[in-house]
mmCIF file of C-alpha atoms in Angstrom:
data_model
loop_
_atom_site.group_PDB
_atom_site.id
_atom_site.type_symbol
_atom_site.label_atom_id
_atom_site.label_comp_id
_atom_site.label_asym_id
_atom_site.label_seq_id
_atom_site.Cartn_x
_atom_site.Cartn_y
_atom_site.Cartn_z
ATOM 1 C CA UNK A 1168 29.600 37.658 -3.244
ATOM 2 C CA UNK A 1169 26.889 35.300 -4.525
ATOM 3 C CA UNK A 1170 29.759 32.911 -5.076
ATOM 4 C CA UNK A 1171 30.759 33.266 -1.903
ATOM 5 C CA UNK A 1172 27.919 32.294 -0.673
ATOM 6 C CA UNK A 1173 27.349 29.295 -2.833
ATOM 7 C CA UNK A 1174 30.274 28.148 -1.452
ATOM 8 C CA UNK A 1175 29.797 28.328 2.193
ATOM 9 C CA UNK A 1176 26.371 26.599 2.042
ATOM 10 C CA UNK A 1177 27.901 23.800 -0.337
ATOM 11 C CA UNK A 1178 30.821 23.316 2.972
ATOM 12 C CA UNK A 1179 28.265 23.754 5.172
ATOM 13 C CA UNK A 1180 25.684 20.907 3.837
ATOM 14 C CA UNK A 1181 28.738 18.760 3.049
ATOM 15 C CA UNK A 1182 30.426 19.130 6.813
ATOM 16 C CA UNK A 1183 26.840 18.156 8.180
ATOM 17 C CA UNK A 1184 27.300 14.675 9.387
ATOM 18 C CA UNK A 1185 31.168 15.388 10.965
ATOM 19 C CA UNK A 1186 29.763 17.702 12.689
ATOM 20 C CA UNK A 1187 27.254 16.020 14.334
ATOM 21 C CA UNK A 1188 29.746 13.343 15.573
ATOM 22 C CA UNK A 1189 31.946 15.788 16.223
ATOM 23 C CA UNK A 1190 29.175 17.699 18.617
ATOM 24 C CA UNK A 1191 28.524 14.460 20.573
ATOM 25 C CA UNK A 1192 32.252 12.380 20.626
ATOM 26 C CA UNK A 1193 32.225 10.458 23.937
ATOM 27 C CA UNK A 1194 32.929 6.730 25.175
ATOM 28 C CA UNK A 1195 29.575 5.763 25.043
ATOM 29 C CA UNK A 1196 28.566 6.959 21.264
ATOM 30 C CA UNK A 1197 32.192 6.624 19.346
ATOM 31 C CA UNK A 1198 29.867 4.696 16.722
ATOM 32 C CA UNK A 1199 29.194 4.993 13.417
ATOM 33 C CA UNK A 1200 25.845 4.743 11.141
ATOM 34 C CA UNK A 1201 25.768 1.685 9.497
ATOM 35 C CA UNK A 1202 22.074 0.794 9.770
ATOM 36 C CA UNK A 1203 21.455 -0.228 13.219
ATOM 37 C CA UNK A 1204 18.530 -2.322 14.014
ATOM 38 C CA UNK A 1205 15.734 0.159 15.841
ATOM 39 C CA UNK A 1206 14.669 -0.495 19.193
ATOM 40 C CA UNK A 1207 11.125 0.088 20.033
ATOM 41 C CA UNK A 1208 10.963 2.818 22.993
ATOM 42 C CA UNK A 1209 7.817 4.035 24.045
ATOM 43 C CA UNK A 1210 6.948 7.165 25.549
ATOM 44 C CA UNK A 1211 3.895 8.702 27.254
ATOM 45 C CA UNK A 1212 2.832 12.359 27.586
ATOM 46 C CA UNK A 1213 -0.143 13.488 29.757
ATOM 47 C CA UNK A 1214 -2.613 15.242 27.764
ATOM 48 C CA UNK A 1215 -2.333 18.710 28.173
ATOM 49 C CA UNK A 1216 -4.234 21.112 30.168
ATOM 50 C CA UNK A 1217 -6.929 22.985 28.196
ATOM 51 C CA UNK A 1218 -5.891 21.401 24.660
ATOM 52 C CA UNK A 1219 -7.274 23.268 22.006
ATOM 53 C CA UNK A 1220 -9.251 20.667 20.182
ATOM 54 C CA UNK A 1221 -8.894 21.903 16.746
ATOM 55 C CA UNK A 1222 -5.354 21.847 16.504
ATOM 56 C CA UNK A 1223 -3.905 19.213 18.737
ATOM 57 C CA UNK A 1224 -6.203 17.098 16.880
ATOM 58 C CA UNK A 1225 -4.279 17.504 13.599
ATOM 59 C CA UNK A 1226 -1.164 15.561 14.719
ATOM 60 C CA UNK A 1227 -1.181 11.417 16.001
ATOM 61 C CA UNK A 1228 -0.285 10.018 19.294
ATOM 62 C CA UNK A 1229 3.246 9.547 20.100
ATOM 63 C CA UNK A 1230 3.236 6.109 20.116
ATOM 64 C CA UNK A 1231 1.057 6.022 16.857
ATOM 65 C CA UNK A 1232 3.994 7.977 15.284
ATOM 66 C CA UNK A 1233 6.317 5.979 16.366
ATOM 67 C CA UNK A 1234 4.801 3.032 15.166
ATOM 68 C CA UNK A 1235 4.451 4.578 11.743
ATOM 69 C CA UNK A 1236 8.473 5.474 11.800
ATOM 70 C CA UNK A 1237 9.128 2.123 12.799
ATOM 71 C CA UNK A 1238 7.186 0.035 10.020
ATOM 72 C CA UNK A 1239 9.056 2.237 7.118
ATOM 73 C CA UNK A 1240 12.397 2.465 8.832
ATOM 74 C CA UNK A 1241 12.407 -1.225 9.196
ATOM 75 C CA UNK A 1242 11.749 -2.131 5.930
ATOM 76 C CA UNK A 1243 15.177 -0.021 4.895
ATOM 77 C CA UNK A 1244 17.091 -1.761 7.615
ATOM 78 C CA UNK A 1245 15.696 -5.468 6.136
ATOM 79 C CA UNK A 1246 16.909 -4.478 2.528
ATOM 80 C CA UNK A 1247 20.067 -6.521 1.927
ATOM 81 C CA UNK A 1248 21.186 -5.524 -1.486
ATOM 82 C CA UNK A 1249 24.901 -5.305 -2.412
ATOM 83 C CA UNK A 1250 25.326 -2.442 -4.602
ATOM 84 C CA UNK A 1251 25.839 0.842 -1.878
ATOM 85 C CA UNK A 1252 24.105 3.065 -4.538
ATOM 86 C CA UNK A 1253 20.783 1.008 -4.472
ATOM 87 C CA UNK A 1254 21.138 0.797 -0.706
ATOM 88 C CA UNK A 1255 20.980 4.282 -1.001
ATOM 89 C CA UNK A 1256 18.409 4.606 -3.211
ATOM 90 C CA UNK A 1257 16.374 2.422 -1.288
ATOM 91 C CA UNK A 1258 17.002 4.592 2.203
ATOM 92 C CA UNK A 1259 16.225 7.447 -0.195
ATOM 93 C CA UNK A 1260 12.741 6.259 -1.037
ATOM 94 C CA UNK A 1261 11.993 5.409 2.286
ATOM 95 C CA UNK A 1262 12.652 8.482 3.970
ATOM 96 C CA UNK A 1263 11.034 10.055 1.092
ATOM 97 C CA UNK A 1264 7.477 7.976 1.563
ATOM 98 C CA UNK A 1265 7.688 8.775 5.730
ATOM 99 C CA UNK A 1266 7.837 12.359 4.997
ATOM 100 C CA UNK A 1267 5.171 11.866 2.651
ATOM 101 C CA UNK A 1268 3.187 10.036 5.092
ATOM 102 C CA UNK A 1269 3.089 12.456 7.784
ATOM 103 C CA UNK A 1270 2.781 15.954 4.960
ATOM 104 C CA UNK A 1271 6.571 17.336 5.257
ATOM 105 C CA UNK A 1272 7.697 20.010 3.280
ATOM 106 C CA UNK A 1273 4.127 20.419 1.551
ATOM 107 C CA UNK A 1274 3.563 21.690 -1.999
ATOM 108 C CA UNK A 1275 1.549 24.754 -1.394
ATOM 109 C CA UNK A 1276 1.508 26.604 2.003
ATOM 110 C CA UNK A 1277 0.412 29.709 3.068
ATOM 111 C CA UNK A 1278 3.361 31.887 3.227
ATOM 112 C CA UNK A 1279 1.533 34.986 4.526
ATOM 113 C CA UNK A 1280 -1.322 33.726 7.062
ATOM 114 C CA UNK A 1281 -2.527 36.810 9.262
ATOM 115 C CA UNK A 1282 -2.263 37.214 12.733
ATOM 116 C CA UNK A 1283 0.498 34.388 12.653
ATOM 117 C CA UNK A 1284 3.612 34.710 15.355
ATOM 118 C CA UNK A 1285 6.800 33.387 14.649
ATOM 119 C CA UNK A 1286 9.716 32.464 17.147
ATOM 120 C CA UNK A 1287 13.394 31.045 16.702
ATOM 121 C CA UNK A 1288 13.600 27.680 18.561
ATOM 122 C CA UNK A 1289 17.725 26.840 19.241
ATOM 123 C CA UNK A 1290 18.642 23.520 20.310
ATOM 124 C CA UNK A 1291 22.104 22.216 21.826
ATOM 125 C CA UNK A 1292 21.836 18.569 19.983
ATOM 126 C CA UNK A 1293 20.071 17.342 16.527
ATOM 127 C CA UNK A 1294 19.122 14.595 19.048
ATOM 128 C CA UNK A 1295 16.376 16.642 20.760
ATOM 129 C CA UNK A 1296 14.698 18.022 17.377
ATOM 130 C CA UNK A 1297 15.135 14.495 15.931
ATOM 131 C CA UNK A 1298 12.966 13.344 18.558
ATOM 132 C CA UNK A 1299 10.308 16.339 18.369
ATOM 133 C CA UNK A 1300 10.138 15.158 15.110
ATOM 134 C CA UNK A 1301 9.793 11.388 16.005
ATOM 135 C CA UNK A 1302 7.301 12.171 18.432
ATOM 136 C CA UNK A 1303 5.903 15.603 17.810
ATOM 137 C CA UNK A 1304 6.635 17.413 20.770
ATOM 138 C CA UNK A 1305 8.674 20.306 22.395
ATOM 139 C CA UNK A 1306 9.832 21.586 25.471
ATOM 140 C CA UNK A 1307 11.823 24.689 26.172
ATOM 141 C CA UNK A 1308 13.466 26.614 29.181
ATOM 142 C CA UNK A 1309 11.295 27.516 32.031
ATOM 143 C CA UNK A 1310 11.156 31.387 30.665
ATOM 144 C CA UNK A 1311 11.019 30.158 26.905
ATOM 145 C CA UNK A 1312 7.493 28.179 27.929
ATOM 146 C CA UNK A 1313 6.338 30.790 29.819
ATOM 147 C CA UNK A 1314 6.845 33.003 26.613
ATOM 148 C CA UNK A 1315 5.359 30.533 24.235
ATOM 149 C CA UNK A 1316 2.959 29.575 26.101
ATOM 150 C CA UNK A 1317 1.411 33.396 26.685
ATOM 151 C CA UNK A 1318 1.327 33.476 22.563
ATOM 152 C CA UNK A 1319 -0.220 30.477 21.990
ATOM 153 C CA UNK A 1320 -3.483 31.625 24.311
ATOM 154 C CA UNK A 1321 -3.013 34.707 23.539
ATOM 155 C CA UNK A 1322 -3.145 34.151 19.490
ATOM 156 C CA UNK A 1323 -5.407 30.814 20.230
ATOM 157 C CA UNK A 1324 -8.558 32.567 18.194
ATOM 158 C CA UNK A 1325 -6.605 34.605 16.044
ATOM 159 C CA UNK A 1326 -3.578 32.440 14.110
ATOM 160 C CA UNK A 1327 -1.057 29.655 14.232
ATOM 161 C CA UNK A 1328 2.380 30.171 15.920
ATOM 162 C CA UNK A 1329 5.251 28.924 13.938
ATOM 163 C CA UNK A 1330 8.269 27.851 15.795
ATOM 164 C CA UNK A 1331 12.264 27.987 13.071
ATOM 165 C CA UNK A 1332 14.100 25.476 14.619
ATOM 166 C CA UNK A 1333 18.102 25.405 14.585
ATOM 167 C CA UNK A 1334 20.477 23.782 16.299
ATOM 168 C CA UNK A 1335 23.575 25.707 17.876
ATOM 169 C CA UNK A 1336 26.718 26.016 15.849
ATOM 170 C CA UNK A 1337 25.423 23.823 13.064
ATOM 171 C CA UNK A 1338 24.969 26.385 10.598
ATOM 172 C CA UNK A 1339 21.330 25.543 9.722
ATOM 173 C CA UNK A 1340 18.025 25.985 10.045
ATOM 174 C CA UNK A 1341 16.079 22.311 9.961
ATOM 175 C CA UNK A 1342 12.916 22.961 10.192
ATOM 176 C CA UNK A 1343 9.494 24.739 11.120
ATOM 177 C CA UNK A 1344 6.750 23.148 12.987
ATOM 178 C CA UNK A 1345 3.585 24.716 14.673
ATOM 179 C CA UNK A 1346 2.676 25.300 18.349
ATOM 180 C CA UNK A 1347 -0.642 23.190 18.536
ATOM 181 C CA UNK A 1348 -1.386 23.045 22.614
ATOM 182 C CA UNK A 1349 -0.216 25.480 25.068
ATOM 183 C CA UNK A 1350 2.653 24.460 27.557
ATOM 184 C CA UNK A 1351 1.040 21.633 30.157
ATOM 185 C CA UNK A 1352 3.026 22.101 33.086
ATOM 186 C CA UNK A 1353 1.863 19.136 34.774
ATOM 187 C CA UNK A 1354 3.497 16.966 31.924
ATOM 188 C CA UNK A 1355 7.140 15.889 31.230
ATOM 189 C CA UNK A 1356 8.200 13.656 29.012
ATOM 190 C CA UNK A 1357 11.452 11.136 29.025
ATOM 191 C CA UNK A 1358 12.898 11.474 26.073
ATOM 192 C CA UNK A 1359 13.956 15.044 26.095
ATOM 193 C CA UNK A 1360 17.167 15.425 27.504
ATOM 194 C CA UNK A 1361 16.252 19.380 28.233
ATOM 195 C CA UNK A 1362 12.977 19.054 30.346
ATOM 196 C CA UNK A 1363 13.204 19.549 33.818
ATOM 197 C CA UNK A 1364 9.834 19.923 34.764
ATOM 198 C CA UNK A 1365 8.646 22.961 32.845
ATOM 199 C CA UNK A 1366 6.177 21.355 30.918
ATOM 200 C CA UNK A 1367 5.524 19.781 27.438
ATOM 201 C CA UNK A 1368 3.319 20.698 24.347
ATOM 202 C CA UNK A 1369 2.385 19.229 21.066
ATOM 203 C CA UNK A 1370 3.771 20.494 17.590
ATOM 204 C CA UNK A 1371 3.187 19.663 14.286
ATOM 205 C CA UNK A 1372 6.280 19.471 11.805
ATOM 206 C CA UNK A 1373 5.943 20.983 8.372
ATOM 207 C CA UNK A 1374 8.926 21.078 6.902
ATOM 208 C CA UNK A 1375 11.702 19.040 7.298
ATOM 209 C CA UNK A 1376 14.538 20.084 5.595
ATOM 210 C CA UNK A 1377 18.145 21.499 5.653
ATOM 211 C CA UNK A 1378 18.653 25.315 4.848
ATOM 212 C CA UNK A 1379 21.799 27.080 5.465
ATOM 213 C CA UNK A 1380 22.304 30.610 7.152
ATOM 214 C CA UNK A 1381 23.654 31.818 4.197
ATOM 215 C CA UNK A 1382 19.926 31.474 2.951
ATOM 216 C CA UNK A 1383 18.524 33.565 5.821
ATOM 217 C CA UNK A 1384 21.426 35.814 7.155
ATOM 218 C CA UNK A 1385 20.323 38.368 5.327
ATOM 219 C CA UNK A 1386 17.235 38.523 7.065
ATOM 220 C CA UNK A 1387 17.523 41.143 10.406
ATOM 221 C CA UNK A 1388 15.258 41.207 13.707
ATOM 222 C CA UNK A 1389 14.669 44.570 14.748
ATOM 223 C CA UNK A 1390 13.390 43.723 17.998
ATOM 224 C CA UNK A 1391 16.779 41.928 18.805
ATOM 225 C CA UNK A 1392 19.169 44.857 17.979
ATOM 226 C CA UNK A 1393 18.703 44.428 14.338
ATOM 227 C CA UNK A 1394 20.995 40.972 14.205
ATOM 228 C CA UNK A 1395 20.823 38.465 11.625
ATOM 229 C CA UNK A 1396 17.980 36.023 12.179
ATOM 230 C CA UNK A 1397 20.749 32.965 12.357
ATOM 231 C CA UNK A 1398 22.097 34.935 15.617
ATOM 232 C CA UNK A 1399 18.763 34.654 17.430
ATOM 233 C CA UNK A 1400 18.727 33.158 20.956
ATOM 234 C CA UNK A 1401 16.193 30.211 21.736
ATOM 235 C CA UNK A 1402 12.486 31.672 21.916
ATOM 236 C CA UNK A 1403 13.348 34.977 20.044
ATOM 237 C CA UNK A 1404 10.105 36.022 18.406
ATOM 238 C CA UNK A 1405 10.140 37.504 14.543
ATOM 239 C CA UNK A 1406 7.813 40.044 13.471
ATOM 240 C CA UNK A 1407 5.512 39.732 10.390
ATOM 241 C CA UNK A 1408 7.414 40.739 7.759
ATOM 242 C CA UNK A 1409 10.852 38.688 9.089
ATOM 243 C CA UNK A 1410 8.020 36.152 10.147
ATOM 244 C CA UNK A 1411 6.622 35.305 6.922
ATOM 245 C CA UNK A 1412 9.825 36.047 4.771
ATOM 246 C CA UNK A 1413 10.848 33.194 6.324
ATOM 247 C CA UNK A 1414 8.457 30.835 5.531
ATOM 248 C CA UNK A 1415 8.711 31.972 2.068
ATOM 249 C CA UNK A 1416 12.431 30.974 2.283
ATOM 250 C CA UNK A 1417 11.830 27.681 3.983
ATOM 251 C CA UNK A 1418 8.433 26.435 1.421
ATOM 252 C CA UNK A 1419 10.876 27.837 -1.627
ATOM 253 C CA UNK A 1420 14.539 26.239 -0.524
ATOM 254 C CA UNK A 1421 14.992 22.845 -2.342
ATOM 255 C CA UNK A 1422 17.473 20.821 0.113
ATOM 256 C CA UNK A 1423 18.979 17.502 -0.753
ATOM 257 C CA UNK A 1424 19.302 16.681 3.123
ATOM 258 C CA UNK A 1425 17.428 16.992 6.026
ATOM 259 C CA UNK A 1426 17.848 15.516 10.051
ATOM 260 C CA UNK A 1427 15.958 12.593 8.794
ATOM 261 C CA UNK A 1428 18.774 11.431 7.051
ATOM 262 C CA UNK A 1429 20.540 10.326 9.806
ATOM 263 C CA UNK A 1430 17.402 9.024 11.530
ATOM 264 C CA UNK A 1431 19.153 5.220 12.291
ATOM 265 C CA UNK A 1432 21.939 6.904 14.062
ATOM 266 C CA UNK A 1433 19.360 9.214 16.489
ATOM 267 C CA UNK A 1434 17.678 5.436 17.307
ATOM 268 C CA UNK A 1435 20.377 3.562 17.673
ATOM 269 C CA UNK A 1436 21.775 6.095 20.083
ATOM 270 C CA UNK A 1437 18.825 6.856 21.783
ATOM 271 C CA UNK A 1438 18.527 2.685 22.609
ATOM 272 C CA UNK A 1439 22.084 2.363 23.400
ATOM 273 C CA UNK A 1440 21.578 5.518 26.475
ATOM 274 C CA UNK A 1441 17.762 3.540 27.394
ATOM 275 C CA UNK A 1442 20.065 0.663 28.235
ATOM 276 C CA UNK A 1443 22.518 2.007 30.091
ATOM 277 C CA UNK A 1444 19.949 3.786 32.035
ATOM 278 C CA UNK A 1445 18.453 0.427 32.596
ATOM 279 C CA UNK A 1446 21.356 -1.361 33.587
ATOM 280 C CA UNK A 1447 22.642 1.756 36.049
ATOM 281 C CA UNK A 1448 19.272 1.268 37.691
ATOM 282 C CA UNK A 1449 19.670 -0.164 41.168
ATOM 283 C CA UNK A 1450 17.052 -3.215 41.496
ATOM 284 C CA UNK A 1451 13.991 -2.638 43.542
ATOM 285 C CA UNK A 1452 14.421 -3.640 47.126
ATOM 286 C CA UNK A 1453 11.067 -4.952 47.101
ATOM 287 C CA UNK A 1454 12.193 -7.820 45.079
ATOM 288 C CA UNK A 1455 14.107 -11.143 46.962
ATOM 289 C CA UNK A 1456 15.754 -13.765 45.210
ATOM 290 C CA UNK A 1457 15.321 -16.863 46.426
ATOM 291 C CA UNK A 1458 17.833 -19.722 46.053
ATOM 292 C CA UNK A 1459 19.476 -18.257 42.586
#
């Protein structure tokens, strides 16, 4: 069995990139990542309603983030060496200082804090957790706010609430990140596909890393008829004990790959829809031409 195992996760980790092209094959993204330049795209969210000071203030504006992403991913897309393998090394490194930089996949962590809630966050695209990531926030289905925002006020005084995040049919987990403003409903923000007007709220990443359901199947949810935790649906909440198991599994797990690999191909992509966007946009009728 352990073999078994072993050898699903290896498929699984080496399958990762075909199926993320495979998940998004269209007209407009039949591309392939070979370092595109990076695009600068700004984005503004609305502060949220009754931030909680002490914890939104841990994590950077979004466009002081994305500033900070820009700086080290440019410097890997200026390096013009000719040997792949140093290329490689050199994206490597990079990646490896910008996770440093912002405290990913830290060296001690608390693996049993009390009074900490945990829920399953499911995604449809690596796009959408790329960005979180890029700019540290979230947004989930109308009910899914409504349920994490109710634990976040309701746990405000008491602990943090810790939010597994998967993406469907990719046969991961890749990553954690914490809940650090409840839902502000007034707020959207344009560069998640899935908000529709149910509001926005800050998160801080943690870790940042790839681990496969073979690491974590094993691990049931009573409340959700006792399935494996890689079944849950988007917003499931864990108890304690599945809670903090896995965070013990995700601080422990020592992946080779995470979403931040493929960080050049999320930008590139995420310029080349900004432009269509702009081009589709019909010109202001406020604005006459004269003599062209």
């Amino acid at each position: 069995m352990p073999t078994t195992l072993n050898c699903e996760n290896d498929l699984i980790l080496e399958s990762r990139s075909s199926l993320r092209q495979l998940a998004f094959q269209n007209v407009i993204y039949k591309t392939t990542r070979k370092h595109p330049s990076l695009s600068t795209i700004s984005t503004t969210v609305s502060p949220a309603s009754n931030t909680y000071t002490d914890k939104a203030n841990q994590s950077t504006s979004p466009s002081a983030i994305f500033r900070s992403w820009s700086t080290i991913a440019s410097s890997t897309s200026t390096s013009t060496h000719e040997n792949g393998n140093t290329k490689d090394m050199v994206k490597q490194d990079n990646i490896s200082s910008w996770i440093s930089t912002r405290g990913f996949n830290p060296k001690t962590f608390n693996c049993k804090p009390p009074y900490a809630r945990f829920f399953v966050i499911k995604s449809y695209t690596e796009d959408e957790v790329y960005k979180s990531i890029k700019y540290e926030i979230w947004t989930s289905t109308e009910v899914g706010n409504r349920r994490l925002d109710k634990a976040f006020r309701d746990n405000a005084d008491k602990g943090p609430i810790y939010l597994f995040f998967s993406v469907n049919a990719s046969g991961h987990f890749c990553g954690m990140a914490e809940m650090l403003t409840p839902v502000d409903y007034a707020s959207s923000s344009s560069v998640l596909a899935r908000n529709k007007g149910f509001g926005v709220f800050k998160v801080k990443w943690i870790f940042a890393k790839d681990i496969p359901n073979g690491q974590l199947r094993h691990i049931r949810i009573v409340n959700n008829e006792n399935k494996p935790v890689t079944n849950s649906r988007d917003t499931q909440e864990l108890y304690s004990e599945p809670g903090r198991e896995m965070l013990k599994i995700f601080f422990d797990y020592r992946s080779k790959t995470s979403i931040l690999d493929d960080s050049k191909f999320y930008d590139k992509r995420q310029a080349e829809m900004q432009r269509l966007i702009a081009q589709q946009r019909p010109a202001s009728p406020e604005v006459v031409i004269l003599n062209p």
